Amino acid sequence: MDYIFLQNYWWFLVSLLGALLVFLLFVQGGNSLLFTLGRNDEERALLVNSTGRKWEFTFTTLVTFGGAFFASFPLFYSTSFGGAYWLWMIILFSFVLQAVSYEFQSKLGNLLGKHTYQWFLVINGIVGPLLLGGAVATFFTGSNFLVNKGNMGNELMPVISSWANGWHGLDALTNPWNLVLGFAVFFLARLLGNLYFINNIRDKDLIPRCRRQLITDAIPFLILFLAFVIRTLLADGFAVNPETKEVYMEPYKYFINLMDIPLLLVLFLSGVVGVLWGIGRAVFSKTATNGIWFTGIGVVLTVLALLLCAGYNNTAYYPSTADLQSSLTLANSCSSEFTLRTMAYVSILVPFVLAYIIYAWRAIDRKPITAKELEQDGHAY
């Protein structure tokens, strides 16, 4: 395990966590549909308890994703989380609203009322996926920051990275392509939420409504995602000269990455097929309930391929639009070799953690949710 291998290994792990996080946004997508699908309190209770049994998986993955980035690529963490803090604070605040809503909406004597807390879930369901998608898009479109490692010797202000304007991350929303991916992730989360409800709930009125809503969300997602992918593959990308470490613009860089690394192309195409197959099963079969797994696995593979494409093959994964040479690469933003190596040994435990998550998931979803079950459940949200 040399230094370069460790850098690529940890970018793979971070990308995998990011891909799993996008899949787990079905919780947020489902919550955004709370008042669209739920026509009465009983139906909304089914929806809330369906996502409520999984929201901690999403929240934990988000925190783990940030922690892995901090440990393996600390300069990205200090640059993005420290510079674009308004964007990340809004995202985190929306997730705090979600946690508060689940814990307090059914408490006796809550001052705000149950519907207010349910609207907190809707806010998180809209804001979370939209802004996370916009943040991920900056891996391909760039962000407005400066990096000067010479400042480490400045006793008065040893700040390596700084944001080049006063918007501190909100400027990402002024780039239309960031918004395109943001809305694509938003509609993706909603269609995943629909697929999860179809798999997890048994209700003769609610599930047909989910299948119809699935079409409504799938169409804009496919249009927006296809537009972003085509634009990204045809646009100039942020390449790195392996010898001089100079960052420069290269035509069709991300398309070239897919061609140079055939495994990424296979992952991407397999993921797209999985997404379409899962959606098709749910739309064209009134009895199919397992579309979430085809689409979910497809989402993980597709997002994983895109994130690996953003960092592998001498590519700047966090490009700077203010100063091209400030762009972050795997080599110039990673932790020391000792840190990466030590964490690599610890990462051997990851499969055991995943096995526990799968076990817990299966235990929770052993039986689909019904209105009768909620009446007998003393721990219902």
Coordinates of C-alpha atoms in Angstrom, one line a residue:
M1 CA 0.0 0.0 0.0
D2 CA 2.0 3.0 -1.2
Y3 CA 0.9 6.6 -0.8
I4 CA -0.8 6.8 -4.2
F5 CA -2.8 3.6 -3.6
L6 CA -3.9 4.9 -0.2
Q7 CA -5.1 8.2 -1.8
N8 CA -7.2 6.3 -4.4
Y9 CA -8.4 3.8 -1.8
W10 CA -9.8 6.5 0.4
W11 CA -11.4 8.4 -2.4
F12 CA -13.2 5.1 -3.3
L13 CA -14.4 4.8 0.3
V14 CA -15.6 8.4 0.5
S15 CA -17.3 8.0 -2.9
L16 CA -19.0 4.9 -1.8
L17 CA -20.3 6.6 1.3
G18 CA -21.6 9.5 -0.9
A19 CA -23.3 7.0 -3.2
L20 CA -25.0 5.2 -0.2
L21 CA -26.1 8.6 1.1
V22 CA -27.8 9.5 -2.1
F23 CA -29.7 6.2 -2.0
L24 CA -30.7 6.7 1.6
L25 CA -32.2 10.1 0.7
F26 CA -35.3 8.1 0.0
V27 CA -36.2 9.1 3.6
Q28 CA -36.1 12.8 2.6
G29 CA -37.9 12.1 -0.7
G30 CA -40.6 10.3 1.1
N31 CA -41.1 13.0 3.6
S32 CA -41.4 15.7 0.9
L33 CA -44.5 13.7 -0.3
L34 CA -46.1 13.6 3.1
F35 CA -49.0 15.9 2.2
T36 CA -49.0 15.0 -1.4
L37 CA -49.7 11.3 -0.9
G38 CA -51.2 11.4 2.6
R39 CA -54.9 12.5 2.4
N40 CA -55.7 12.0 6.0
D41 CA -54.0 11.5 9.4
E42 CA -54.0 7.7 9.1
E43 CA -52.2 7.7 5.8
R44 CA -49.7 10.3 6.9
A45 CA -49.0 8.2 10.0
L46 CA -48.2 5.3 7.7
L47 CA -45.8 7.4 5.7
V48 CA -44.1 9.0 8.7
N49 CA -43.6 5.6 10.4
S50 CA -42.3 4.1 7.2
T51 CA -39.5 6.7 6.8
G52 CA -39.2 7.1 10.6
R53 CA -37.7 3.6 10.9
K54 CA -34.9 4.5 8.6
W55 CA -34.1 8.2 9.1
E56 CA -31.2 7.4 11.5
F57 CA -29.4 5.4 8.7
T58 CA -29.4 8.5 6.5
F59 CA -28.3 10.8 9.3
T60 CA -25.5 8.5 10.4
T61 CA -24.3 8.1 6.8
L62 CA -24.2 11.8 6.3
V63 CA -22.1 12.3 9.5
T64 CA -19.8 9.4 8.5
F65 CA -19.4 10.8 5.0
G66 CA -18.3 14.1 6.5
G67 CA -16.0 12.4 9.0
A68 CA -14.4 10.3 6.4
F69 CA -13.7 13.4 4.3
F70 CA -12.2 15.1 7.3
A71 CA -9.9 12.3 8.1
S72 CA -8.7 11.4 4.6
F73 CA -8.9 14.7 2.8
P74 CA -8.7 17.4 5.5
L75 CA -8.0 20.3 3.1
F76 CA -11.3 19.7 1.3
Y77 CA -13.1 19.6 4.7
S78 CA -11.5 22.9 5.8
T79 CA -12.1 24.5 2.4
S80 CA -15.6 23.5 1.7
F81 CA -17.1 23.1 5.2
G82 CA -15.1 26.0 6.5
G83 CA -15.6 28.3 3.5
A84 CA -19.0 27.3 2.1
Y85 CA -20.5 27.1 5.6
W86 CA -23.8 28.8 4.8
L87 CA -24.6 26.0 2.3
W88 CA -23.6 23.3 4.7
M89 CA -25.2 24.9 7.8
I90 CA -28.6 25.1 6.0
I91 CA -28.3 21.4 5.0
L92 CA -27.4 20.4 8.6
F93 CA -30.1 22.5 10.1
S94 CA -32.7 20.9 7.8
F95 CA -31.6 17.5 9.1
V96 CA -31.8 18.7 12.7
L97 CA -35.4 19.8 11.9
Q98 CA -36.0 16.2 10.8
A99 CA -34.7 14.7 14.0
V100 CA -36.7 17.1 16.2
S101 CA -39.8 16.3 14.2
Y102 CA -39.6 12.6 14.6
E103 CA -38.9 12.8 18.3
F104 CA -41.6 15.4 19.2
Q105 CA -44.5 15.3 16.8
S106 CA -46.4 12.6 18.8
K107 CA -45.3 13.8 22.3
L108 CA -48.2 14.8 24.5
G109 CA -48.4 18.5 25.0
N110 CA -46.1 19.6 22.2
L111 CA -46.6 23.3 21.7
L112 CA -46.3 23.5 17.9
G113 CA -48.8 20.8 17.0
K114 CA -48.3 17.6 15.1
H115 CA -48.8 19.1 11.6
T116 CA -46.1 21.7 12.3
Y117 CA -43.6 19.0 13.0
Q118 CA -44.7 17.1 9.9
W119 CA -44.0 20.3 7.8
F120 CA -40.5 20.2 9.3
L121 CA -40.1 16.8 7.6
V122 CA -41.3 18.3 4.3
I123 CA -38.8 21.1 4.6
N124 CA -36.0 18.7 5.2
G125 CA -37.3 16.5 2.3
I126 CA -37.0 19.5 -0.1
V127 CA -34.0 21.4 1.2
G128 CA -31.7 18.4 2.0
P129 CA -31.6 16.6 -1.4
L130 CA -31.7 19.9 -3.3
L131 CA -28.7 21.5 -1.6
L132 CA -26.8 18.2 -1.3
G133 CA -27.2 17.7 -5.1
G134 CA -26.0 21.3 -5.7
A135 CA -23.0 20.8 -3.4
V136 CA -22.0 17.6 -5.3
A137 CA -22.4 19.3 -8.6
T138 CA -19.5 21.7 -7.6
F139 CA -17.2 18.7 -8.0
F140 CA -17.7 19.1 -11.7
T141 CA -18.5 22.8 -12.0
G142 CA -16.1 24.3 -9.5
S143 CA -16.3 26.6 -6.4
N144 CA -15.1 30.0 -5.6
F145 CA -12.2 29.5 -3.2
L146 CA -8.5 30.2 -2.8
V147 CA -5.8 28.0 -1.2
N148 CA -2.4 29.3 -0.1
K149 CA -0.4 26.8 1.9
G150 CA 2.2 29.4 2.5
N151 CA -0.1 30.9 5.1
M152 CA 0.7 28.1 7.5
G153 CA 3.8 30.1 8.6
N154 CA 1.7 33.2 9.3
E155 CA 1.5 33.6 13.0
L156 CA -1.3 36.1 12.9
M157 CA -3.6 34.4 10.5
P158 CA -2.5 30.8 9.6
V159 CA -5.5 30.2 7.3
I160 CA -4.7 28.0 4.3
S161 CA -8.0 28.3 2.4
S162 CA -10.6 31.1 2.1
W163 CA -13.7 31.8 0.2
A164 CA -13.3 34.3 -2.6
N165 CA -16.6 36.1 -2.0
G166 CA -19.0 36.9 0.8
W167 CA -21.6 34.3 -0.2
H168 CA -19.8 31.4 1.5
G169 CA -21.3 28.6 -0.5
L170 CA -24.7 30.1 -1.5
D171 CA -23.0 31.3 -4.7
A172 CA -23.2 27.6 -5.8
L173 CA -26.9 28.1 -6.3
T174 CA -26.3 30.8 -8.9
N175 CA -24.8 28.3 -11.3
P176 CA -27.7 26.8 -13.3
W177 CA -26.0 23.4 -13.7
N178 CA -25.6 23.1 -10.0
L179 CA -29.4 23.6 -9.7
V180 CA -30.0 21.1 -12.5
L181 CA -28.2 18.4 -10.5
G182 CA -29.8 19.6 -7.3
F183 CA -33.3 19.2 -8.6
A184 CA -32.3 15.9 -10.2
V185 CA -31.3 14.6 -6.8
F186 CA -34.5 16.1 -5.3
F187 CA -36.7 14.2 -7.8
L188 CA -34.6 11.1 -7.4
A189 CA -35.1 11.1 -3.7
R190 CA -38.9 11.4 -4.3
L191 CA -39.0 8.5 -6.7
L192 CA -36.9 6.4 -4.3
G193 CA -39.4 7.4 -1.5
N194 CA -42.3 6.2 -3.7
L195 CA -40.5 2.9 -4.4
Y196 CA -39.8 2.4 -0.7
F197 CA -43.4 3.1 0.3
I198 CA -44.5 0.5 -2.3
N199 CA -42.2 -2.0 -0.8
N200 CA -42.8 -1.1 2.9
I201 CA -46.5 -0.3 3.2
R202 CA -49.6 -2.3 2.6
D203 CA -52.6 0.0 2.0
K204 CA -55.1 -0.4 -0.9
D205 CA -55.6 3.4 -1.4
L206 CA -52.1 4.7 -0.7
I207 CA -49.9 2.4 -2.8
P208 CA -51.7 3.0 -6.2
R209 CA -51.3 6.7 -5.4
C210 CA -47.5 6.0 -4.9
R211 CA -47.3 4.3 -8.3
R212 CA -48.9 7.3 -10.0
Q213 CA -46.7 9.8 -8.2
L214 CA -43.7 7.7 -9.2
I215 CA -44.3 8.6 -12.9
T216 CA -44.7 12.3 -12.0
D217 CA -41.3 12.3 -10.2
A218 CA -39.4 10.0 -12.6
I219 CA -39.9 12.1 -15.7
P220 CA -38.3 15.3 -14.5
F221 CA -35.5 13.3 -12.8
L222 CA -34.6 11.5 -16.0
I223 CA -34.7 14.8 -18.0
L224 CA -32.6 16.7 -15.5
F225 CA -30.1 13.9 -14.8
L226 CA -29.6 13.2 -18.6
A227 CA -29.0 17.0 -19.2
F228 CA -26.4 17.2 -16.5
V229 CA -24.5 14.1 -17.5
I230 CA -24.5 15.1 -21.2
R231 CA -23.3 18.6 -20.4
T232 CA -20.6 17.2 -18.0
L233 CA -19.2 14.6 -20.5
L234 CA -19.1 17.2 -23.3
A235 CA -17.7 20.1 -21.2
D236 CA -14.1 20.9 -20.5
G237 CA -12.9 19.2 -17.3
F238 CA -10.3 20.1 -14.6
A239 CA -7.2 17.9 -15.5
V240 CA -4.0 17.7 -13.5
N241 CA -0.5 17.3 -15.1
P242 CA 0.9 14.2 -13.3
E243 CA 4.5 15.5 -13.6
T244 CA 4.1 19.3 -12.8
K245 CA 0.9 19.0 -10.8
E246 CA -0.5 22.0 -12.8
V247 CA -4.2 22.1 -13.2
Y248 CA -5.5 22.9 -16.6
M249 CA -8.8 22.7 -18.6
E250 CA -9.0 19.6 -20.9
P251 CA -11.8 19.1 -23.4
Y252 CA -14.1 16.1 -22.7
K253 CA -12.1 15.3 -19.6
Y254 CA -14.9 13.3 -17.8
F255 CA -15.8 11.4 -20.9
I256 CA -12.1 10.6 -21.3
N257 CA -12.0 9.3 -17.7
L258 CA -14.8 6.9 -18.5
M259 CA -13.1 5.7 -21.6
D260 CA -9.7 5.4 -19.9
I261 CA -11.2 3.4 -16.9
P262 CA -13.6 0.9 -18.5
L263 CA -14.7 -0.3 -15.1
L264 CA -16.2 3.1 -14.3
L265 CA -18.1 3.0 -17.6
V266 CA -19.4 -0.5 -16.7
L267 CA -20.5 0.7 -13.3
F268 CA -22.2 3.8 -14.7
L269 CA -24.1 1.9 -17.4
S270 CA -25.1 -0.9 -15.0
G271 CA -26.3 1.7 -12.6
V272 CA -28.5 3.5 -15.2
V273 CA -30.0 0.2 -16.3
G274 CA -30.7 -0.8 -12.7
V275 CA -32.5 2.6 -12.0
L276 CA -34.6 2.3 -15.2
W277 CA -35.5 -1.4 -14.5
G278 CA -36.6 -0.7 -10.9
I279 CA -38.8 2.2 -12.1
G280 CA -40.2 0.2 -14.9
R281 CA -41.2 -2.7 -12.7
A282 CA -43.0 -0.4 -10.3
V283 CA -44.8 1.4 -13.1
F284 CA -45.9 -1.4 -15.3
S285 CA -46.6 -4.1 -12.7
K286 CA -49.3 -3.5 -10.1
T287 CA -47.9 -6.3 -7.9
A288 CA -44.2 -5.7 -8.0
T289 CA -42.9 -4.3 -4.7
N290 CA -39.1 -4.8 -5.1
G291 CA -38.3 -1.9 -7.5
I292 CA -36.6 -0.1 -4.7
W293 CA -33.7 -2.6 -4.7
F294 CA -33.1 -2.5 -8.4
T295 CA -33.2 1.3 -8.5
G296 CA -31.4 1.6 -5.2
I297 CA -28.4 -0.5 -6.3
G298 CA -28.5 1.3 -9.6
V299 CA -28.3 4.7 -7.8
V300 CA -25.3 3.5 -5.7
L301 CA -23.4 2.3 -8.8
T302 CA -24.2 5.4 -10.9
V303 CA -23.2 7.9 -8.2
L304 CA -20.1 5.9 -7.3
A305 CA -19.0 5.9 -10.9
L306 CA -19.5 9.7 -11.2
L307 CA -17.7 10.5 -8.0
L308 CA -14.8 8.2 -8.9
C309 CA -14.7 9.9 -12.3
A310 CA -14.4 13.3 -10.6
G311 CA -11.2 12.3 -8.7
Y312 CA -9.4 9.5 -10.6
N313 CA -7.2 9.7 -13.7
N314 CA -5.4 12.9 -12.8
T315 CA -8.5 15.0 -12.2
A316 CA -9.1 17.8 -9.7
Y317 CA -12.1 16.6 -7.7
Y318 CA -12.8 20.0 -6.1
P319 CA -11.9 22.7 -8.7
S320 CA -11.5 26.4 -8.0
T321 CA -13.1 28.9 -10.3
A322 CA -11.3 31.8 -8.5
D323 CA -7.8 30.3 -9.0
L324 CA -7.3 27.2 -11.1
Q325 CA -4.1 26.2 -9.3
S326 CA -6.0 26.3 -5.9
S327 CA -8.0 23.3 -7.1
L328 CA -7.9 20.3 -4.8
T329 CA -6.6 16.9 -6.0
L330 CA -6.2 13.6 -4.3
A331 CA -2.5 14.3 -3.9
N332 CA -2.5 17.9 -2.6
S333 CA -5.4 17.6 -0.2
C334 CA -5.0 14.3 1.5
S335 CA -3.8 13.3 5.0
S336 CA -0.3 12.0 5.7
E337 CA 0.7 8.5 4.5
F338 CA 0.8 7.3 8.2
T339 CA -2.8 8.5 8.8
L340 CA -4.2 7.0 5.6
R341 CA -2.4 3.7 6.3
T342 CA -3.7 3.5 9.9
M343 CA -7.2 4.3 8.8
A344 CA -7.0 1.7 6.1
Y345 CA -6.4 -1.0 8.7
V346 CA -9.4 0.3 10.7
S347 CA -11.6 0.3 7.5
I348 CA -11.3 -3.5 7.5
L349 CA -14.2 -3.3 10.0
V350 CA -16.5 -1.7 7.4
P351 CA -17.9 -5.0 6.0
F352 CA -18.9 -6.0 9.6
V353 CA -20.7 -2.6 10.0
L354 CA -22.5 -3.1 6.7
A355 CA -23.5 -6.6 7.7
Y356 CA -25.0 -5.3 11.0
I357 CA -26.9 -2.6 9.0
I358 CA -28.3 -5.2 6.6
Y359 CA -29.3 -7.4 9.6
A360 CA -31.0 -4.4 11.4
W361 CA -32.8 -3.4 8.2
R362 CA -34.2 -6.9 7.6
A363 CA -35.3 -7.1 11.2
I364 CA -37.1 -3.7 11.0
D365 CA -38.8 -4.6 7.7
R366 CA -39.6 -8.2 8.5
K367 CA -43.3 -7.3 8.0
P368 CA -44.8 -4.4 5.9
I369 CA -46.4 -1.6 7.8
T370 CA -50.2 -1.5 8.0
A371 CA -52.7 0.7 9.8
K372 CA -53.6 -2.1 12.1
E373 CA -50.0 -2.6 13.2
L374 CA -49.6 1.1 14.0
E375 CA -52.7 1.0 16.3
Q376 CA -50.9 -1.8 18.3
D377 CA -47.5 -0.2 18.3
G378 CA -46.7 1.7 21.4
H379 CA -43.6 3.3 19.8
A380 CA -45.3 4.7 16.7
Y381 CA -44.3 8.2 15.6

